[in-house]
Short mmCIF file of C-alpha atoms and ligand atoms in Angstrom, two decimals:
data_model
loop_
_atom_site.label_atom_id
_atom_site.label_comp_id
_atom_site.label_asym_id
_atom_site.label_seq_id
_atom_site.Cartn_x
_atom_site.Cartn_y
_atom_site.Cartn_z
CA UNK A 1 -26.87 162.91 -119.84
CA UNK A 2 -25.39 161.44 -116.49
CA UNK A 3 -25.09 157.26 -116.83
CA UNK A 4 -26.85 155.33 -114.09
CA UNK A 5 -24.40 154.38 -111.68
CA UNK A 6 -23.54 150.36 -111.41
CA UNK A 7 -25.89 148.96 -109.05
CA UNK A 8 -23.26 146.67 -106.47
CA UNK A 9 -23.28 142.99 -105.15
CA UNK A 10 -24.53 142.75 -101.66
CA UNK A 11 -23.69 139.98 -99.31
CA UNK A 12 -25.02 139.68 -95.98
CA UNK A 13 -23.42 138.12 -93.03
CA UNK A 14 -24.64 137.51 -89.26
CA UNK A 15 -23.24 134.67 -87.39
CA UNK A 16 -19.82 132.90 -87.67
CA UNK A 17 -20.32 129.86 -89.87
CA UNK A 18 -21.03 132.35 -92.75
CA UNK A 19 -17.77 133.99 -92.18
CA UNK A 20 -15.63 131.31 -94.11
CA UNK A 21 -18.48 131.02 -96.74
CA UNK A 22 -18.62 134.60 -97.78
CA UNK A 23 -14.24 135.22 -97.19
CA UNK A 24 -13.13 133.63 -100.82
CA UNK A 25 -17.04 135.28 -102.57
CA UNK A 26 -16.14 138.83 -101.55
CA UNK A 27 -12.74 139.35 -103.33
CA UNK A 28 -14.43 137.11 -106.30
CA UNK A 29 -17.95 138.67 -107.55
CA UNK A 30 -16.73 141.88 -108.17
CA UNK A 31 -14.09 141.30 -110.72
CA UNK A 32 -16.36 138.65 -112.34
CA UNK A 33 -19.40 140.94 -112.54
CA UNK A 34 -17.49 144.41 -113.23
CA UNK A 35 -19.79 145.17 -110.20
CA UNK A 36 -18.61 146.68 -106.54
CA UNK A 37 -19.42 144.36 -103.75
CA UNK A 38 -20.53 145.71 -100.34
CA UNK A 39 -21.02 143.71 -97.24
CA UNK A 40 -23.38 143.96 -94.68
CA UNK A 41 -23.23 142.81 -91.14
CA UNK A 42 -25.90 142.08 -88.89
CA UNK A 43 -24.92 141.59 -85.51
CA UNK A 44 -26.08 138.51 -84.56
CA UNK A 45 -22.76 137.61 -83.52
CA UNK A 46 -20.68 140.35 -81.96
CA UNK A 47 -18.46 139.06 -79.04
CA UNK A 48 -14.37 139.38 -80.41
CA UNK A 49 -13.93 135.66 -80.25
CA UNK A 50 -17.27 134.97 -82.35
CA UNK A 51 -16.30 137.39 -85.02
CA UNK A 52 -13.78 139.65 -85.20
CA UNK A 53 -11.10 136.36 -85.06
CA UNK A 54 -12.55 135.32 -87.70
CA UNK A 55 -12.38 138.39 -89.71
CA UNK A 56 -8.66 139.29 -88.94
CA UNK A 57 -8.09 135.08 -89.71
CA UNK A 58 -9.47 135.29 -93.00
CA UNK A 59 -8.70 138.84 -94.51
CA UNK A 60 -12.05 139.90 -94.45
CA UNK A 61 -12.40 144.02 -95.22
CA UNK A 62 -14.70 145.22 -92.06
CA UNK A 63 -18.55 145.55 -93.09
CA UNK A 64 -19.21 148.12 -94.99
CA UNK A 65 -22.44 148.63 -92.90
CA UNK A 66 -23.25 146.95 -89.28
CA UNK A 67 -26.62 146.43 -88.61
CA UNK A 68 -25.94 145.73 -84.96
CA UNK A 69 -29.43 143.64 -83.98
CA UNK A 70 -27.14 141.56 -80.94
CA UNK A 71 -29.29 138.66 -79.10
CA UNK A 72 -32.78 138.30 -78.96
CA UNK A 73 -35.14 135.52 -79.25
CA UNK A 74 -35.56 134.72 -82.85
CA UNK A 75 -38.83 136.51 -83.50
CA UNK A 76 -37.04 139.40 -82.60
CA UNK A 77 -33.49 138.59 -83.90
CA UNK A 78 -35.43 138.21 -87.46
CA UNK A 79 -38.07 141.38 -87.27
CA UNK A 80 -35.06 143.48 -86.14
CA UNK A 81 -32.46 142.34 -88.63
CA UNK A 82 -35.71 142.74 -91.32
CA UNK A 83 -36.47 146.38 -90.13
CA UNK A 84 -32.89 147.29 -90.10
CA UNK A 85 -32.01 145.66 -93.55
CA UNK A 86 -34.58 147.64 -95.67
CA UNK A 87 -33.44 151.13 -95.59
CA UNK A 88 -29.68 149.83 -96.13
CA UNK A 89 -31.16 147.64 -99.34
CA UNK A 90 -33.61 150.78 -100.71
CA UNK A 91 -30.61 152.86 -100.31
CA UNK A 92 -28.09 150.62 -102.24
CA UNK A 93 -30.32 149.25 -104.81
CA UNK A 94 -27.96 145.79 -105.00
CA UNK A 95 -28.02 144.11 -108.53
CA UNK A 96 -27.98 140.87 -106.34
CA UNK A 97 -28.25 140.15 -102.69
CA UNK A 98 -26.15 137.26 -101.70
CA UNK A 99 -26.90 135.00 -98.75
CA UNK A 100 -25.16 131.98 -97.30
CA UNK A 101 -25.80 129.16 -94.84
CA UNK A 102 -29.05 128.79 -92.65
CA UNK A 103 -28.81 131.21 -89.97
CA UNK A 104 -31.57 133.65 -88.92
CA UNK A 105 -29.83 136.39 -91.06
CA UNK A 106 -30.01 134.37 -94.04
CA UNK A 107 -33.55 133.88 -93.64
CA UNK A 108 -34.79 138.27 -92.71
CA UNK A 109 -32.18 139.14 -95.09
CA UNK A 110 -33.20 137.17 -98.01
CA UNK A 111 -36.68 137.61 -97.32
CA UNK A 112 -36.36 141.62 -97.50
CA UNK A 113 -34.73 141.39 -100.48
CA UNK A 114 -37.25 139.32 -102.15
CA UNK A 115 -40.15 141.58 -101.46
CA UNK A 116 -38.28 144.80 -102.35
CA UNK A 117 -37.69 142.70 -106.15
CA UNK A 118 -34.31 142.43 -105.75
CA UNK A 119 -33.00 139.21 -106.91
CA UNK A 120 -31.26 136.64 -103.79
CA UNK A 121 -28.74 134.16 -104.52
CA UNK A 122 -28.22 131.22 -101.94
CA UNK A 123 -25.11 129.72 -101.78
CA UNK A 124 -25.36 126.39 -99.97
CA UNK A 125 -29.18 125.68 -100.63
CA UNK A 126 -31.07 123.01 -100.43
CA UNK A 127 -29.70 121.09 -97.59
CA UNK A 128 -32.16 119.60 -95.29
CA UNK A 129 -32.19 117.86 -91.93
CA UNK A 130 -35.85 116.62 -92.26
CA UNK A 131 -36.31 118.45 -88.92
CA UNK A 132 -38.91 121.49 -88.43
CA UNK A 133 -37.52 121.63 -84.52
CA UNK A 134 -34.28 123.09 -85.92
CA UNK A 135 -34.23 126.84 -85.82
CA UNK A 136 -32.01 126.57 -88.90
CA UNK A 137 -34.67 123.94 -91.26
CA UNK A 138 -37.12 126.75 -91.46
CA UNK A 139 -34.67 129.48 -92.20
CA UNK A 140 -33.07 127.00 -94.76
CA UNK A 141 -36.42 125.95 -96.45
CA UNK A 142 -38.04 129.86 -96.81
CA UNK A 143 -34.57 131.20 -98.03
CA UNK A 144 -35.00 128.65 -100.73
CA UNK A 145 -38.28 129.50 -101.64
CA UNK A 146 -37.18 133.11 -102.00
CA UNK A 147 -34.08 132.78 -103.92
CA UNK A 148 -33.60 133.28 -107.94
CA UNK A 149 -30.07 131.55 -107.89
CA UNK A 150 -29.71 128.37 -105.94
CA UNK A 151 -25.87 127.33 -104.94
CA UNK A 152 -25.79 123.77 -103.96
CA UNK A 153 -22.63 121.48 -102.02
CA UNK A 154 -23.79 117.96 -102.94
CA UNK A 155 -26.53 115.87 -104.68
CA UNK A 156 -29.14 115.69 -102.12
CA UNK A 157 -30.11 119.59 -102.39
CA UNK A 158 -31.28 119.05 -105.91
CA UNK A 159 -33.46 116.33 -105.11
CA UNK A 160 -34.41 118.69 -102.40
CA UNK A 161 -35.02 121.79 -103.86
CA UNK A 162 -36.64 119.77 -107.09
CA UNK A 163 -39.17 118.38 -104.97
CA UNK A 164 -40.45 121.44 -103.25
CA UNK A 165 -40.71 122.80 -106.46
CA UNK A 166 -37.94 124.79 -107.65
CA UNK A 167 -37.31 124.86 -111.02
CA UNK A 168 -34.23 123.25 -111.89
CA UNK A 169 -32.93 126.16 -114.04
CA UNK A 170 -32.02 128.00 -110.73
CA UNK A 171 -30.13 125.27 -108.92
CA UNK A 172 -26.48 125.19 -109.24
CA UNK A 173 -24.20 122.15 -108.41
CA UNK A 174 -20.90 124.14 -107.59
CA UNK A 175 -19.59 122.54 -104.74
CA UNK A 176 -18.83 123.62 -101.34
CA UNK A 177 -16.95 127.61 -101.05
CA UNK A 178 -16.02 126.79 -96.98
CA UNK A 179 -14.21 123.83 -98.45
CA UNK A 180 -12.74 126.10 -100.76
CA UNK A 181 -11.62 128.94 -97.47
CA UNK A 182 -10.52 125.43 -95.51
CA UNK A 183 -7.95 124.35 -98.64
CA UNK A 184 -6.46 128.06 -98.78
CA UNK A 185 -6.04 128.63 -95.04
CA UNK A 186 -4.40 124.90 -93.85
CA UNK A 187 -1.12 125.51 -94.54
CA UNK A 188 -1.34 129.02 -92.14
CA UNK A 189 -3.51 126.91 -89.32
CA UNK A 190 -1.98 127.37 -85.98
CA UNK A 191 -0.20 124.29 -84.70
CA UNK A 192 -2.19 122.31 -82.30
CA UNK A 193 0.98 122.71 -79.94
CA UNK A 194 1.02 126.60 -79.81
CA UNK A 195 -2.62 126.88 -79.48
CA UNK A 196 -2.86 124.78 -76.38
CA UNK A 197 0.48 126.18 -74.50
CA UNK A 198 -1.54 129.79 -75.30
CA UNK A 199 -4.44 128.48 -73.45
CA UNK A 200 -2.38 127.30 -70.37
CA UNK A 201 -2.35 123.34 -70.88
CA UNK A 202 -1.49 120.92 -68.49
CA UNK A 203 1.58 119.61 -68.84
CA UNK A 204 -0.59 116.53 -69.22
CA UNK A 205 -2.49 117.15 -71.98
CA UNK A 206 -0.78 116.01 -75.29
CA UNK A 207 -1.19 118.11 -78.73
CA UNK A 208 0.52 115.53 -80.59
CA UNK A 209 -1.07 114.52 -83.44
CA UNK A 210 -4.07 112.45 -83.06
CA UNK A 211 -3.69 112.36 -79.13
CA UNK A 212 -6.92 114.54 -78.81
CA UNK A 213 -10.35 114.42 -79.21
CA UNK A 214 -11.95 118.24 -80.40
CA UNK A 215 -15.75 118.97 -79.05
CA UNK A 216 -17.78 121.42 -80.10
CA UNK A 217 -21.37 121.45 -79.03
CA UNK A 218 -23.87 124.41 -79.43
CA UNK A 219 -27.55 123.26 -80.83
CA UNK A 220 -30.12 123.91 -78.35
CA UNK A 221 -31.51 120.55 -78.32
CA UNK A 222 -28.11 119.58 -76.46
CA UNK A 223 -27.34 122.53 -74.55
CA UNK A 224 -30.88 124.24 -73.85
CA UNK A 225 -32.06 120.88 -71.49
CA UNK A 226 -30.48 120.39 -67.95
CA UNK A 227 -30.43 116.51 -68.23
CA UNK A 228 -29.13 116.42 -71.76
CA UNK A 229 -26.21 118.84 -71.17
CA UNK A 230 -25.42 116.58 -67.95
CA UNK A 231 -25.50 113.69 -69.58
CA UNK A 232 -23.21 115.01 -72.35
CA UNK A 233 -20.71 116.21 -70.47
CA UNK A 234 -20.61 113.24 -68.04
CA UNK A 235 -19.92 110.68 -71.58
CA UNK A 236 -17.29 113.44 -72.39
CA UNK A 237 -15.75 112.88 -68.84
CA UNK A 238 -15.55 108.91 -69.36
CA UNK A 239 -14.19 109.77 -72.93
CA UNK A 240 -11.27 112.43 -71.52
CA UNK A 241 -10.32 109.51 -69.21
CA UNK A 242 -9.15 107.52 -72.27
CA UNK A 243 -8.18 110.53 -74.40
CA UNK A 244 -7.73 114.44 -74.27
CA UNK A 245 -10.58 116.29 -75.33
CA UNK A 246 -10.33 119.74 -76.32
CA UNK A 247 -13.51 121.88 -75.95
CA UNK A 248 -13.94 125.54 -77.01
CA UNK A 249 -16.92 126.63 -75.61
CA UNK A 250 -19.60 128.46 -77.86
CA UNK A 251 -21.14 131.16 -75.51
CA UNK A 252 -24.55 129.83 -75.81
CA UNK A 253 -23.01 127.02 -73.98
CA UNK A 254 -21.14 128.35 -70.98
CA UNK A 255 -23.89 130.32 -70.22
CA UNK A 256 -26.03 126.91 -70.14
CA UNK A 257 -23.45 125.45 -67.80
CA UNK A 258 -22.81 128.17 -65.84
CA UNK A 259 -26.78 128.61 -65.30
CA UNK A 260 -27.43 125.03 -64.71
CA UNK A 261 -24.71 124.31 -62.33
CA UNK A 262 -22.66 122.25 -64.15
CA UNK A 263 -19.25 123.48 -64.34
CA UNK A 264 -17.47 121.06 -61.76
CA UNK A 265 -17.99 118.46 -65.03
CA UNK A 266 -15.34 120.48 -67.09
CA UNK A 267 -12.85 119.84 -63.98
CA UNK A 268 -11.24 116.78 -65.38
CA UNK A 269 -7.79 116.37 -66.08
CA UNK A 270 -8.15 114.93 -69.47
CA UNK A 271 -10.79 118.19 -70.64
CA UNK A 272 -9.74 121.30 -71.31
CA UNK A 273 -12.61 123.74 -71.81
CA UNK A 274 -11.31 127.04 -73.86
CA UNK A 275 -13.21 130.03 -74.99
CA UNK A 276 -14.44 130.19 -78.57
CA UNK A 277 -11.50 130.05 -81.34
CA UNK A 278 -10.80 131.84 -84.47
CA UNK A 279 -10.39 130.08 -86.93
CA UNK A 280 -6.76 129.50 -87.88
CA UNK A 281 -6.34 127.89 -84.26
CA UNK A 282 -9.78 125.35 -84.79
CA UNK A 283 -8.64 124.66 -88.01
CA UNK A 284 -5.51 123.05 -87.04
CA UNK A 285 -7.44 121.44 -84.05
CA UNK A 286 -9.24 119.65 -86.57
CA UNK A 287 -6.75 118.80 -88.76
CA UNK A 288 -4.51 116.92 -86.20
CA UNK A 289 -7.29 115.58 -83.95
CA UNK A 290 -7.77 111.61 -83.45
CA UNK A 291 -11.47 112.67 -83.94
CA UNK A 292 -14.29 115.49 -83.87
CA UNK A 293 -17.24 115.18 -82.01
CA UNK A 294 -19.33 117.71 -82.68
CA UNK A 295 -23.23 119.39 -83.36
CA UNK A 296 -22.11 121.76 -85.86
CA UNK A 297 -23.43 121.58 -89.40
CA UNK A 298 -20.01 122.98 -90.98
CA UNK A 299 -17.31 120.97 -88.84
CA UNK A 300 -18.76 117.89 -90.51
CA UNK A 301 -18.27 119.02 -94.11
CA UNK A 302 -14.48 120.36 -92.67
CA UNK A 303 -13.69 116.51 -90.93
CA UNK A 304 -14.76 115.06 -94.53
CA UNK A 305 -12.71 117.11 -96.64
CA UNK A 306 -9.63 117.02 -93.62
CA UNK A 307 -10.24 112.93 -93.63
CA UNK A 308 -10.79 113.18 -89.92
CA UNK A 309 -13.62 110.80 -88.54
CA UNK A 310 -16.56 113.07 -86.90
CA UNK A 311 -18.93 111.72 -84.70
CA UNK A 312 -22.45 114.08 -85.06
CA UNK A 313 -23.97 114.46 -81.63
CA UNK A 314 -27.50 114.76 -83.37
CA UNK A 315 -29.91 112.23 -84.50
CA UNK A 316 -29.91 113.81 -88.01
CA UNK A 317 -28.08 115.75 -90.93
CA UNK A 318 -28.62 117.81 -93.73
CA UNK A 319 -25.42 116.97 -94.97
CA UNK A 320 -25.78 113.25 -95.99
CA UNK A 321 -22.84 113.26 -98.10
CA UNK A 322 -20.62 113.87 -95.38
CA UNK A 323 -22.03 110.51 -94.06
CA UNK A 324 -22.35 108.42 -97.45
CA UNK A 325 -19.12 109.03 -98.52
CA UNK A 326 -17.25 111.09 -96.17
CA UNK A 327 -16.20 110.39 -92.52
CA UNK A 328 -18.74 111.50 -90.55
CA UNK A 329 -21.40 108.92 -88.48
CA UNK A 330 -24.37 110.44 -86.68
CA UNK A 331 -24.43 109.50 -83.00
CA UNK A 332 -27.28 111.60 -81.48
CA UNK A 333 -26.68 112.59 -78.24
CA UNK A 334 -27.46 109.21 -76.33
CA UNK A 335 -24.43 108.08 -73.99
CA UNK A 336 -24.19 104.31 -74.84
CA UNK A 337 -24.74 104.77 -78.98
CA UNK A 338 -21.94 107.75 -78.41
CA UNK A 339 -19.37 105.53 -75.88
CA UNK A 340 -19.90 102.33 -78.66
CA UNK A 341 -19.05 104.87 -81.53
CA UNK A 342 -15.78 106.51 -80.02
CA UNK A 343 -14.19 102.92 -79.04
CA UNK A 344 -14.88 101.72 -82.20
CA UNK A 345 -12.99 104.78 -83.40
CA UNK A 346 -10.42 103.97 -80.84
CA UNK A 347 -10.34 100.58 -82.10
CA UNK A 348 -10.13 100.85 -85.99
CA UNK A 349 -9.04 104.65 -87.09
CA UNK A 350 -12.98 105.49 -87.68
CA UNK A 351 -14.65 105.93 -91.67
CA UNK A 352 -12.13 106.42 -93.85
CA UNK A 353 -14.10 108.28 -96.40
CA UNK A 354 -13.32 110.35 -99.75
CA UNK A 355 -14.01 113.98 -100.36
CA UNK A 356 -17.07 114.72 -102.13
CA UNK A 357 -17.04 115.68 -106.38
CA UNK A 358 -16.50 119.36 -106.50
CA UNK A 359 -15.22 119.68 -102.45
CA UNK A 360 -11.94 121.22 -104.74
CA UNK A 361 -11.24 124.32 -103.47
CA UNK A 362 -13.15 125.64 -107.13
CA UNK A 363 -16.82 126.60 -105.91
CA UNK A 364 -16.02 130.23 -105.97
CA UNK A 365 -14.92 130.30 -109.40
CA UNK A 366 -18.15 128.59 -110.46
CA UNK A 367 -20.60 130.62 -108.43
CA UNK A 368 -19.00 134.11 -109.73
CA UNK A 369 -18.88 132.19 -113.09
CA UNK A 370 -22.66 132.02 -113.13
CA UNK A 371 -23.36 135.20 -111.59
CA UNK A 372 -21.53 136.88 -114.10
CA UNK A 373 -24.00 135.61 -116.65
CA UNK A 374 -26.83 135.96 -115.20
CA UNK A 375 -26.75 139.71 -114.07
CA UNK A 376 -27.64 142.19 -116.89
CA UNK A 377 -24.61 143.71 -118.33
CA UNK A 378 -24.57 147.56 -117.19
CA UNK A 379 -26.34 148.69 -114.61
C1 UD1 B 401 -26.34 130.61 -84.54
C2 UD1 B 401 -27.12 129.92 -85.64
C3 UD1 B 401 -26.63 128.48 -85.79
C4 UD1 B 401 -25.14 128.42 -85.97
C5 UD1 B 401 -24.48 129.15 -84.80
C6 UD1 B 401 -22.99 129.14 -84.87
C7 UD1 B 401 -29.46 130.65 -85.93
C8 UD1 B 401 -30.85 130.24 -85.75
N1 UD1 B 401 -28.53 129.86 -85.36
O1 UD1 B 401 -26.68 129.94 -83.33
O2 UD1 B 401 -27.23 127.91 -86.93
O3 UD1 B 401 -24.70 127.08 -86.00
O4 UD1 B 401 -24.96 130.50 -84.80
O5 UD1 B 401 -22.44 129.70 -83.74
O6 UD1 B 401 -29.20 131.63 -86.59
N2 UD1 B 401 -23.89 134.93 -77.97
C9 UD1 B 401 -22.87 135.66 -77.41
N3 UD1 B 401 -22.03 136.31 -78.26
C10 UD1 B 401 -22.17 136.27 -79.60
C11 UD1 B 401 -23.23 135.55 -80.15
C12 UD1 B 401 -24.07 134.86 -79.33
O7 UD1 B 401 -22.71 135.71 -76.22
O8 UD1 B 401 -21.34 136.90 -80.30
C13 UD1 B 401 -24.78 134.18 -77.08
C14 UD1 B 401 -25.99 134.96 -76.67
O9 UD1 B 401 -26.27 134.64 -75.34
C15 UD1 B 401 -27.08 134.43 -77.55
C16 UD1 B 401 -26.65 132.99 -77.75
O10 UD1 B 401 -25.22 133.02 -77.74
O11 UD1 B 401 -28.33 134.54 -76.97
C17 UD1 B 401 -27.14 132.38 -79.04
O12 UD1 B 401 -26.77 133.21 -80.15
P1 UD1 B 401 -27.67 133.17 -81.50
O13 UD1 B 401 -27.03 134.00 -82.54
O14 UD1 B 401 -29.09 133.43 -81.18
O15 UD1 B 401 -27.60 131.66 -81.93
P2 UD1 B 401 -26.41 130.60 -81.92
O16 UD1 B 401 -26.71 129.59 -80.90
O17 UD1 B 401 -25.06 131.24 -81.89
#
């Protein structure tokens, strides 16, 4: 009589910020769960600097399979990362498909999963921006609905996930695994220094420590609108006047520049706009900056751990921690609020903060922890 063979872990990955989430899970589950661990890539990032960087920065094995879906509006992002998904899930018959983050991956991936009975864990669920115009708030809120194991960063997602009805025996407080990539990789971050002579810096443009702003900006409710791109890049002007500001540019975003005429406002001297990082190089941006302004949901959770102050260019979060009792403030994206909130960082050395219970560098170990008891022994 042949023995079934052991039925593997599957994560899934798509688009950059679940790169650092899945890095420390991969080498983890296995061993925990005597179970092989595959990874699957969609595609939903594929340009070098979006993804590959990040795989050679964090010792990530290439994708065992690559779904390849590319860009597409997100109806068709989802259907074709769904349709391409299936065969790859009936084939490998996961014990457990593993999702992370709020991307449109997370969502089709999770959602195929569920309907072929094969159980999803979330890691980082339950966060919520209170915000149905954010791509990422629906994919976020459905991939909770679907998942049997609920990974949670911070308070809030309980009260979350309890109140949309989620029984609490599937949520698990384990704290934050990007946190956990962020405390392994700073002491291998790329000075500030080297990264910036690499790019071809003025000789004007200090990398000292904490003589440079760092920008990211990428949400479509800043970059998708003419006006509110303008008027974003005009307040980061009047801010490079006072201090550097160092801006890799997410592709979404150079193409919205490009197409809406605005490059001649990334001709300052105090601005230097650079193509998307890996992230050894961003991380020591970060690390060393005076401050972070930024749109990203991750780079607020990194600022609070680094204790750098981070200045949200949105008018919410679904990250309140980072807020309550880390160093981020939430800005939105008008001019004057933004101007008020950088001189006052100017003035005093911004939120001090402290680092949020379980941000330890230990949320791995936990999550394998409890997915080693919850998967049947076997196969
Ligand atoms: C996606 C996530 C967002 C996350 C962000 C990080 C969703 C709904 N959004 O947004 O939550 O914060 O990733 O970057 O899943 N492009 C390239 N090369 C690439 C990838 C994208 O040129 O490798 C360009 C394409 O023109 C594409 C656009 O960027 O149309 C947007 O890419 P997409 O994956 O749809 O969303 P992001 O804005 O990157």
């Amino acid at each position: 009589m042949t023995s079934e063979p052991v039925r593997p872990i599957l994560c899934v990955v798509g688009a950059r910020p679940n790169l650092m989430k899945v890095a420390p899970l991969i080498p983890a589950l296995g061993p925990a769960a005597s179970r092989p661990v595959r990874l699957v890539h969609t595609g939903q990032h594929y340009d070098f600097g979006m993804n590959d960087a990040f795989f050679d920065d964090l010792g990530i094995a290439p994708p065992d399979v690559n779904l390849g879906v590319g860009s597409a509006s997100h109806a068709l992002q989802t259907a074709e990362i769904m349709t391409r998904i299936e065969p790859v899930l009936e084939a490998e018959r996961p014990a457990l498909v593993v999702v992370v983050g709020d991307v449109n991956s997370t969502l089709a991936a999770g959602l195929v999963a569920a309907k072929l009975e094969i159980p999803v864990a979330h890691v980082e669920a339950g966060l919520r921006s209170f915000d149905r115009t954010m791509p990422e708030e629906i994919n976020r809120v459905l991939t909770d609905q679907v998942a049997d194991l609920l990974f949670t960063t911070e308070p809030s997602a309980h009260t979350n996930l309890t109140r949309e009805g989620i029984a609490p025996e599937r949520i698990h407080f384990v704290g934050n695994v990007m946190i956990d990539t962020l405390k392994r990789n700073l002491a291998r971050a790329v000075p500030p220094a080297e990264t910036l002579a690499q790019a071809g810096a003025s000789e004007g443009l200090s990398a000292a420590p904490r003589d440079y702003a760092l920008l990211t900006l990428h949400r479509p409710t800043n970059v998708d609108d003419k006006e509110c791109l303008a008027r974003l890049l005009e307040i980061v002007s009047e801010i490079a006047r006072r201090l550097a500001v160092v801006f890799p540019v997410h592709p979404r975003t150079a193409a919205r520049i490009e197409a809406f005429g605005l490059r001649a406002l990334l001709d300052q001297p105090g601005l230097l706009a650079l193509p998307p990082l890996g992230y050894l190089k961003a991380l020591g941006l970060m690390a060393k900056a005076r401050l972070v302004l930024t749109d990203s949901g991750g780079m607020q959770e990194e600022t609070t751990a680094l204790g750098v102050p981070c200045l949200t260019l949105r008018t919410t979060t679904e990250r309140p921690i980072t807020v309550d009792e880390g160093t981020n403030t939430v800005v939105g994206n008008d001019p004057a609020r933004i101007r008020a909130a950088f001189e006052d960082v100017l003035a005093t050395g911004g939120k001090a903060g402290r680092v949020p219970k379980l941000w330890d560098g230990r949320a791995t170990e936990r999550i394998a922890a409890v997915v080693a008891t919850w998967l049947p022994k076997g196969t």
